[in-house]
PDB file of C-alpha atoms in Angstrom:
ATOM      1  CA  MET A   1      10.298 -11.036  18.322  1.00 45.00           C
ATOM      2  CA  LYS A   2      10.894  -7.613  16.747  1.00 56.00           C
ATOM      3  CA  ASN A   3      13.916  -5.705  17.986  1.00 69.00           C
ATOM      4  CA  GLN A   4      13.740  -2.019  18.892  1.00 76.00           C
ATOM      5  CA  SER A   5      15.025  -0.870  15.505  1.00 87.00           C
ATOM      6  CA  GLN A   6      12.388  -2.850  13.603  1.00 91.00           C
ATOM      7  CA  THR A   7       9.650  -1.536  15.866  1.00 92.00           C
ATOM      8  CA  ARG A   8      10.727   2.044  15.242  1.00 94.00           C
ATOM      9  CA  GLU A   9      10.783   1.459  11.505  1.00 95.00           C
ATOM     10  CA  ASN A  10       7.285  -0.026  11.641  1.00 95.00           C
ATOM     11  CA  TYR A  11       6.006   3.056  13.451  1.00 96.00           C
ATOM     12  CA  LEU A  12       7.557   5.411  10.927  1.00 96.00           C
ATOM     13  CA  LYS A  13       6.151   3.433   8.001  1.00 96.00           C
ATOM     14  CA  CYS A  14       2.717   3.415   9.645  1.00 95.00           C
ATOM     15  CA  ILE A  15       2.755   7.186  10.114  1.00 95.00           C
ATOM     16  CA  LEU A  16       3.769   7.614   6.472  1.00 95.00           C
ATOM     17  CA  LYS A  17       0.915   5.332   5.407  1.00 92.00           C
ATOM     18  CA  TYR A  18      -1.742   7.469   7.074  1.00 92.00           C
ATOM     19  CA  SER A  19      -0.178  10.887   6.535  1.00 91.00           C
ATOM     20  CA  LEU A  20      -2.289  13.528   4.830  1.00 84.00           C
ATOM     21  CA  PRO A  21      -1.178  17.076   3.982  1.00 83.00           C
ATOM     22  CA  GLY A  22      -1.562  19.380   6.962  1.00 82.00           C
ATOM     23  CA  LYS A  23      -2.819  16.659   9.295  1.00 87.00           C
ATOM     24  CA  LYS A  24      -1.274  14.514  12.000  1.00 93.00           C
ATOM     25  CA  VAL A  25      -1.817  10.777  12.462  1.00 95.00           C
ATOM     26  CA  SER A  26      -3.694   9.936  15.654  1.00 94.00           C
ATOM     27  CA  THR A  27      -2.459   7.601  18.358  1.00 94.00           C
ATOM     28  CA  ASN A  28      -5.550   5.416  17.951  1.00 94.00           C
ATOM     29  CA  THR A  29      -4.945   5.040  14.202  1.00 94.00           C
ATOM     30  CA  ILE A  30      -1.390   3.864  14.822  1.00 95.00           C
ATOM     31  CA  ALA A  31      -2.474   1.508  17.613  1.00 95.00           C
ATOM     32  CA  ARG A  32      -5.167  -0.042  15.416  1.00 94.00           C
ATOM     33  CA  ASP A  33      -2.826  -0.504  12.460  1.00 92.00           C
ATOM     34  CA  LEU A  34       0.017  -2.014  14.487  1.00 93.00           C
ATOM     35  CA  GLY A  35      -2.203  -4.056  16.784  1.00 92.00           C
ATOM     36  CA  THR A  36      -0.938  -2.576  20.014  1.00 93.00           C
ATOM     37  CA  SER A  37      -2.238  -0.426  22.859  1.00 94.00           C
ATOM     38  CA  ALA A  38      -2.582   3.350  22.787  1.00 92.00           C
ATOM     39  CA  ALA A  39      -0.303   3.547  25.828  1.00 93.00           C
ATOM     40  CA  SER A  40       2.461   1.651  24.013  1.00 94.00           C
ATOM     41  CA  VAL A  41       2.066   3.924  21.006  1.00 94.00           C
ATOM     42  CA  THR A  42       2.378   7.013  23.184  1.00 94.00           C
ATOM     43  CA  ASP A  43       5.609   5.708  24.713  1.00 95.00           C
ATOM     44  CA  MET A  44       7.146   5.020  21.298  1.00 96.00           C
ATOM     45  CA  LEU A  45       6.039   8.354  19.844  1.00 96.00           C
ATOM     46  CA  LYS A  46       7.822  10.141  22.684  1.00 95.00           C
ATOM     47  CA  LYS A  47      11.027   8.244  21.821  1.00 96.00           C
ATOM     48  CA  LEU A  48      10.688   9.027  18.121  1.00 96.00           C
ATOM     49  CA  LYS A  49      10.151  12.683  18.972  1.00 96.00           C
ATOM     50  CA  ASP A  50      13.302  12.702  21.129  1.00 96.00           C
ATOM     51  CA  ASP A  51      15.215  11.338  18.122  1.00 96.00           C
ATOM     52  CA  ASN A  52      13.793  14.109  15.892  1.00 97.00           C
ATOM     53  CA  LEU A  53      12.035  11.588  13.661  1.00 97.00           C
ATOM     54  CA  ILE A  54       8.515  12.887  14.272  1.00 95.00           C
ATOM     55  CA  VAL A  55       6.669  15.986  15.439  1.00 96.00           C
ATOM     56  CA  TYR A  56       4.379  14.894  18.254  1.00 95.00           C
ATOM     57  CA  GLU A  57       2.026  16.485  20.754  1.00 90.00           C
ATOM     58  CA  ALA A  58      -0.130  14.562  23.202  1.00 87.00           C
ATOM     59  CA  TYR A  59      -3.729  14.223  21.983  1.00 86.00           C
ATOM     60  CA  LYS A  60      -2.836  15.916  18.679  1.00 90.00           C
ATOM     61  CA  GLY A  61      -1.107  13.066  16.859  1.00 92.00           C
ATOM     62  CA  ALA A  62       2.196  12.766  15.015  1.00 95.00           C
ATOM     63  CA  LYS A  63       3.756  13.627  11.686  1.00 95.00           C
ATOM     64  CA  LEU A  64       7.136  12.757  10.217  1.00 96.00           C
ATOM     65  CA  THR A  65      10.115  15.082  10.186  1.00 96.00           C
ATOM     66  CA  PRO A  66      12.244  15.060   7.009  1.00 96.00           C
ATOM     67  CA  ALA A  67      14.597  12.611   8.718  1.00 96.00           C
ATOM     68  CA  GLY A  68      11.728  10.345   9.735  1.00 96.00           C
ATOM     69  CA  LYS A  69      10.164  10.466   6.285  1.00 96.00           C
ATOM     70  CA  LYS A  70      13.471   9.483   4.689  1.00 96.00           C
ATOM     71  CA  ILE A  71      13.642   6.347   6.835  1.00 96.00           C
ATOM     72  CA  ALA A  72       9.975   5.498   6.251  1.00 96.00           C
ATOM     73  CA  LEU A  73      10.351   5.792   2.474  1.00 97.00           C
ATOM     74  CA  LYS A  74      13.424   3.569   2.562  1.00 97.00           C
ATOM     75  CA  ILE A  75      11.505   0.864   4.444  1.00 96.00           C
ATOM     76  CA  LEU A  76       8.533   1.201   2.094  1.00 96.00           C
ATOM     77  CA  ARG A  77      10.834   0.892  -0.921  1.00 97.00           C
ATOM     78  CA  LYS A  78      12.376  -2.318   0.408  1.00 97.00           C
ATOM     79  CA  HIS A  79       8.964  -3.770   1.293  1.00 97.00           C
ATOM     80  CA  ARG A  80       7.522  -3.219  -2.162  1.00 97.00           C
ATOM     81  CA  LEU A  81      10.618  -4.418  -4.004  1.00 98.00           C
ATOM     82  CA  TRP A  82      10.553  -7.623  -1.991  1.00 98.00           C
ATOM     83  CA  GLU A  83       6.865  -8.064  -2.860  1.00 97.00           C
ATOM     84  CA  VAL A  84       7.723  -7.817  -6.558  1.00 98.00           C
ATOM     85  CA  PHE A  85      10.481 -10.384  -6.094  1.00 98.00           C
ATOM     86  CA  LEU A  86       8.189 -12.806  -4.263  1.00 98.00           C
ATOM     87  CA  VAL A  87       5.486 -12.628  -6.945  1.00 97.00           C
ATOM     88  CA  GLU A  88       7.547 -12.366 -10.129  1.00 96.00           C
ATOM     89  CA  ARG A  89      10.513 -14.583  -9.249  1.00 97.00           C
ATOM     90  CA  LEU A  90       9.246 -17.002  -6.603  1.00 97.00           C
ATOM     91  CA  ASN A  91       5.645 -17.302  -7.864  1.00 96.00           C
ATOM     92  CA  PHE A  92       3.955 -16.293  -4.630  1.00 96.00           C
ATOM     93  CA  SER A  93       0.363 -15.107  -4.987  1.00 95.00           C
ATOM     94  CA  TRP A  94      -0.311 -11.418  -4.338  1.00 95.00           C
ATOM     95  CA  ASP A  95      -2.433 -12.255  -1.288  1.00 93.00           C
ATOM     96  CA  ASN A  96       0.397 -14.185   0.393  1.00 92.00           C
ATOM     97  CA  ILE A  97       3.358 -11.805   0.410  1.00 95.00           C
ATOM     98  CA  HIS A  98       2.750  -8.970   2.861  1.00 93.00           C
ATOM     99  CA  GLU A  99       3.913 -10.693   6.048  1.00 92.00           C
ATOM    100  CA  ILE A 100       7.022 -12.104   4.349  1.00 96.00           C
ATOM    101  CA  ALA A 101       7.923  -8.691   2.959  1.00 96.00           C
ATOM    102  CA  GLU A 102       7.383  -7.261   6.457  1.00 93.00           C
ATOM    103  CA  GLN A 103      10.267  -9.425   7.625  1.00 94.00           C
ATOM    104  CA  LEU A 104      12.528  -8.794   4.634  1.00 96.00           C
ATOM    105  CA  GLU A 105      12.093  -5.007   4.683  1.00 96.00           C
ATOM    106  CA  HIS A 106      14.272  -4.713   7.798  1.00 94.00           C
ATOM    107  CA  ILE A 107      17.393  -6.120   6.115  1.00 94.00           C
ATOM    108  CA  ASP A 108      19.831  -3.207   6.271  1.00 92.00           C
ATOM    109  CA  SER A 109      21.935  -3.547   3.127  1.00 95.00           C
ATOM    110  CA  PRO A 110      21.753  -0.764   0.527  1.00 95.00           C
ATOM    111  CA  GLU A 111      23.913  -2.835  -1.823  1.00 97.00           C
ATOM    112  CA  LEU A 112      21.437  -5.714  -1.675  1.00 97.00           C
ATOM    113  CA  ILE A 113      18.455  -3.465  -2.407  1.00 97.00           C
ATOM    114  CA  ARG A 114      20.239  -1.814  -5.348  1.00 97.00           C
ATOM    115  CA  ALA A 115      21.051  -5.249  -6.737  1.00 98.00           C
ATOM    116  CA  LEU A 116      17.472  -6.414  -6.158  1.00 98.00           C
ATOM    117  CA  ASP A 117      16.094  -3.348  -7.949  1.00 98.00           C
ATOM    118  CA  LYS A 118      18.389  -3.982 -10.939  1.00 97.00           C
ATOM    119  CA  PHE A 119      17.580  -7.709 -10.956  1.00 98.00           C
ATOM    120  CA  LEU A 120      13.871  -6.887 -11.157  1.00 98.00           C
ATOM    121  CA  ASP A 121      14.531  -4.364 -13.984  1.00 97.00           C
ATOM    122  CA  TYR A 122      13.672  -1.332 -11.863  1.00 97.00           C
ATOM    123  CA  PRO A 123       9.935  -1.833 -11.286  1.00 96.00           C
ATOM    124  CA  LYS A 124       7.816   1.256 -10.665  1.00 96.00           C
ATOM    125  CA  PHE A 125       4.903  -0.484  -8.914  1.00 96.00           C
ATOM    126  CA  ASP A 126       4.422  -3.457  -6.598  1.00 97.00           C
ATOM    127  CA  PRO A 127       1.998  -6.368  -7.216  1.00 96.00           C
ATOM    128  CA  HIS A 128      -0.849  -4.417  -5.585  1.00 96.00           C
ATOM    129  CA  GLY A 129      -0.290  -1.428  -7.851  1.00 95.00           C
ATOM    130  CA  ASP A 130       1.363   0.750  -5.211  1.00 95.00           C
ATOM    131  CA  PRO A 131       4.283   2.944  -6.363  1.00 96.00           C
ATOM    132  CA  ILE A 132       7.787   1.938  -5.321  1.00 97.00           C
ATOM    133  CA  PRO A 133       9.834   4.892  -3.992  1.00 96.00           C
ATOM    134  CA  SER A 134      13.093   5.501  -5.821  1.00 95.00           C
ATOM    135  CA  GLU A 135      16.387   5.301  -3.963  1.00 94.00           C
ATOM    136  CA  SER A 136      16.205   9.069  -3.504  1.00 93.00           C
ATOM    137  CA  GLY A 137      12.676   8.815  -2.070  1.00 93.00           C
ATOM    138  CA  GLU A 138      10.689  10.013  -5.085  1.00 93.00           C
ATOM    139  CA  ILE A 139       7.288   8.421  -5.746  1.00 92.00           C
ATOM    140  CA  GLU A 140       5.655   8.321  -9.165  1.00 89.00           C
ATOM    141  CA  LYS A 141       2.172   9.790  -9.111  1.00 88.00           C
ATOM    142  CA  ARG A 142      -0.758   8.670 -11.241  1.00 91.00           C
ATOM    143  CA  ASP A 143      -4.159  10.238 -11.793  1.00 92.00           C
ATOM    144  CA  THR A 144      -6.205   7.362 -10.458  1.00 94.00           C
ATOM    145  CA  ILE A 145      -9.884   7.473  -9.576  1.00 95.00           C
ATOM    146  CA  VAL A 146     -11.954   5.235  -7.320  1.00 96.00           C
ATOM    147  CA  LEU A 147     -13.962   2.796  -9.454  1.00 96.00           C
ATOM    148  CA  SER A 148     -17.187   3.748  -7.672  1.00 94.00           C
ATOM    149  CA  ASP A 149     -16.734   7.335  -8.969  1.00 94.00           C
ATOM    150  CA  VAL A 150     -16.192   6.404 -12.624  1.00 94.00           C
ATOM    151  CA  PRO A 151     -18.936   7.654 -14.995  1.00 94.00           C
ATOM    152  CA  ASP A 152     -21.142   5.044 -16.679  1.00 94.00           C
ATOM    153  CA  GLY A 153     -19.802   3.926 -20.055  1.00 93.00           C
ATOM    154  CA  SER A 154     -16.145   4.567 -19.178  1.00 94.00           C
ATOM    155  CA  GLU A 155     -13.378   2.133 -20.076  1.00 96.00           C
ATOM    156  CA  VAL A 156     -10.727   1.859 -17.386  1.00 96.00           C
ATOM    157  CA  VAL A 157      -7.765  -0.218 -16.225  1.00 97.00           C
ATOM    158  CA  ILE A 158      -7.336  -1.392 -12.627  1.00 97.00           C
ATOM    159  CA  ALA A 159      -4.258   0.403 -11.294  1.00 96.00           C
ATOM    160  CA  SER A 160      -4.154  -0.510  -7.599  1.00 96.00           C
ATOM    161  CA  VAL A 161      -6.136  -1.697  -4.597  1.00 96.00           C
ATOM    162  CA  LYS A 162      -6.875   0.273  -1.437  1.00 93.00           C
ATOM    163  CA  ARG A 163      -7.168  -2.876   0.691  1.00 90.00           C
ATOM    164  CA  SER A 164      -4.533  -5.593   0.887  1.00 86.00           C
ATOM    165  CA  ASP A 165      -6.100  -8.095   3.285  1.00 90.00           C
ATOM    166  CA  THR A 166      -5.947 -11.703   2.153  1.00 93.00           C
ATOM    167  CA  GLU A 167      -9.708 -12.290   1.832  1.00 94.00           C
ATOM    168  CA  PHE A 168     -10.205  -9.222  -0.355  1.00 95.00           C
ATOM    169  CA  LEU A 169      -7.302 -10.044  -2.672  1.00 95.00           C
ATOM    170  CA  GLN A 170      -8.451 -13.647  -3.007  1.00 95.00           C
ATOM    171  CA  TYR A 171     -11.923 -12.415  -3.959  1.00 95.00           C
ATOM    172  CA  LEU A 172     -10.491 -10.095  -6.629  1.00 95.00           C
ATOM    173  CA  GLU A 173      -8.421 -12.942  -8.035  1.00 94.00           C
ATOM    174  CA  LYS A 174     -11.477 -15.190  -8.188  1.00 93.00           C
ATOM    175  CA  VAL A 175     -13.628 -12.672 -10.074  1.00 92.00           C
ATOM    176  CA  GLY A 176     -10.833 -11.499 -12.366  1.00 92.00           C
ATOM    177  CA  LEU A 177     -10.378  -7.986 -10.991  1.00 95.00           C
ATOM    178  CA  THR A 178      -6.591  -7.970 -10.901  1.00 94.00           C
ATOM    179  CA  ILE A 179      -4.007  -5.274 -11.610  1.00 95.00           C
ATOM    180  CA  ASN A 180      -3.918  -4.063 -15.242  1.00 94.00           C
ATOM    181  CA  ARG A 181      -7.298  -5.660 -16.001  1.00 95.00           C
ATOM    182  CA  LYS A 182      -9.303  -3.646 -18.529  1.00 96.00           C
ATOM    183  CA  LEU A 183     -13.023  -3.245 -17.978  1.00 95.00           C
ATOM    184  CA  ARG A 184     -16.005  -1.084 -18.889  1.00 96.00           C
ATOM    185  CA  VAL A 185     -18.388   0.432 -16.391  1.00 95.00           C
ATOM    186  CA  ILE A 186     -21.911  -0.218 -17.640  1.00 96.00           C
ATOM    187  CA  GLU A 187     -23.970   1.259 -14.843  1.00 94.00           C
ATOM    188  CA  LYS A 188     -23.782   2.185 -11.183  1.00 93.00           C
ATOM    189  CA  LEU A 189     -26.918   1.307  -9.241  1.00 91.00           C
ATOM    190  CA  GLU A 190     -28.027   3.909  -6.729  1.00 88.00           C
ATOM    191  CA  PHE A 191     -30.035   1.460  -4.624  1.00 87.00           C
ATOM    192  CA  ASP A 192     -27.090  -0.494  -3.213  1.00 90.00           C
ATOM    193  CA  LYS A 193     -24.118   1.258  -4.867  1.00 91.00           C
ATOM    194  CA  SER A 194     -23.298  -1.923  -6.815  1.00 94.00           C
ATOM    195  CA  VAL A 195     -21.592  -1.563 -10.196  1.00 95.00           C
ATOM    196  CA  GLN A 196     -22.310  -3.444 -13.417  1.00 95.00           C
ATOM    197  CA  LEU A 197     -19.117  -4.183 -15.344  1.00 95.00           C
ATOM    198  CA  GLU A 198     -18.062  -5.767 -18.616  1.00 95.00           C
ATOM    199  CA  ILE A 199     -14.775  -7.675 -18.625  1.00 92.00           C
ATOM    200  CA  ASN A 200     -13.641  -9.319 -21.879  1.00 89.00           C
ATOM    201  CA  GLY A 201     -17.209  -9.221 -23.157  1.00 89.00           C
ATOM    202  CA  VAL A 202     -18.635 -10.827 -20.022  1.00 91.00           C
ATOM    203  CA  ARG A 203     -20.943  -8.834 -17.752  1.00 94.00           C
ATOM    204  CA  SER A 204     -20.808  -9.051 -13.973  1.00 93.00           C
ATOM    205  CA  VAL A 205     -21.842  -7.090 -10.886  1.00 95.00           C
ATOM    206  CA  ILE A 206     -19.668  -6.112  -7.931  1.00 95.00           C
ATOM    207  CA  SER A 207     -20.692  -4.542  -4.634  1.00 95.00           C
ATOM    208  CA  GLY A 208     -20.201  -0.903  -3.833  1.00 94.00           C
ATOM    209  CA  ASN A 209     -17.751  -1.911  -1.110  1.00 95.00           C
ATOM    210  CA  VAL A 210     -15.522  -3.612  -3.671  1.00 96.00           C
ATOM    211  CA  ALA A 211     -15.812  -0.731  -6.139  1.00 96.00           C
ATOM    212  CA  LYS A 212     -14.737   1.868  -3.588  1.00 95.00           C
ATOM    213  CA  ASN A 213     -11.551  -0.099  -2.871  1.00 96.00           C
ATOM    214  CA  LEU A 214     -10.335  -0.278  -6.466  1.00 97.00           C
ATOM    215  CA  LEU A 215      -8.335   2.541  -8.064  1.00 97.00           C
ATOM    216  CA  VAL A 216      -8.413   2.779 -11.850  1.00 97.00           C
ATOM    217  CA  LEU A 217      -6.939   4.721 -14.750  1.00 95.00           C
ATOM    218  CA  GLN A 218      -8.681   5.795 -17.931  1.00 87.00           C
ATOM    219  CA  SER A 219      -8.020   3.171 -20.625  1.00 79.00           C
ATOM    220  CA  ASP A 220      -6.055   4.206 -23.735  1.00 64.00           C
TER     221      ASP A 220
END
């Protein structure tokens, strides 16, 4: 069972996940992501507001204060470092690490996380291609584009995935669409939004739903 501190950290990380400039995260979005009721979310948001970790108004959603964002980034940093450790050092597959990292992210030891970061040679991105916040909370930004928006004929590299559910990641592994994979977009088909690709000289077709959940970079 999660203790109160872990629950609060999960809420802050969730709000960070869905935050957009100038907008607040709705109660329903948080409830759906955390698998709890809207009433429970409302109760916790009131507590986080009292602790000056969020700005919250009933029916208008929540956004992080600087103090809340600092905590959320710290939790996110630990989560993604642990994911790198699980994949690179313990040989876990990228579709089987999220729940374990969810548990490890609540270990409160700055010395451990600094040592882990050094041990992993200061990685910038996790196994899903998501940036790892620095100890000071900075996040490296990349000019990625959704694969479904890439012009025909472009050569790109898969940078990250927008979905991290097990079934989706297993599918990507099976068809060879993993992080840092180079590919060429042959043609996007208007009829069903599917995309024809060439990977290592082999042509294949993926659905529009898959393409819109892959973020890519222009290939050098």
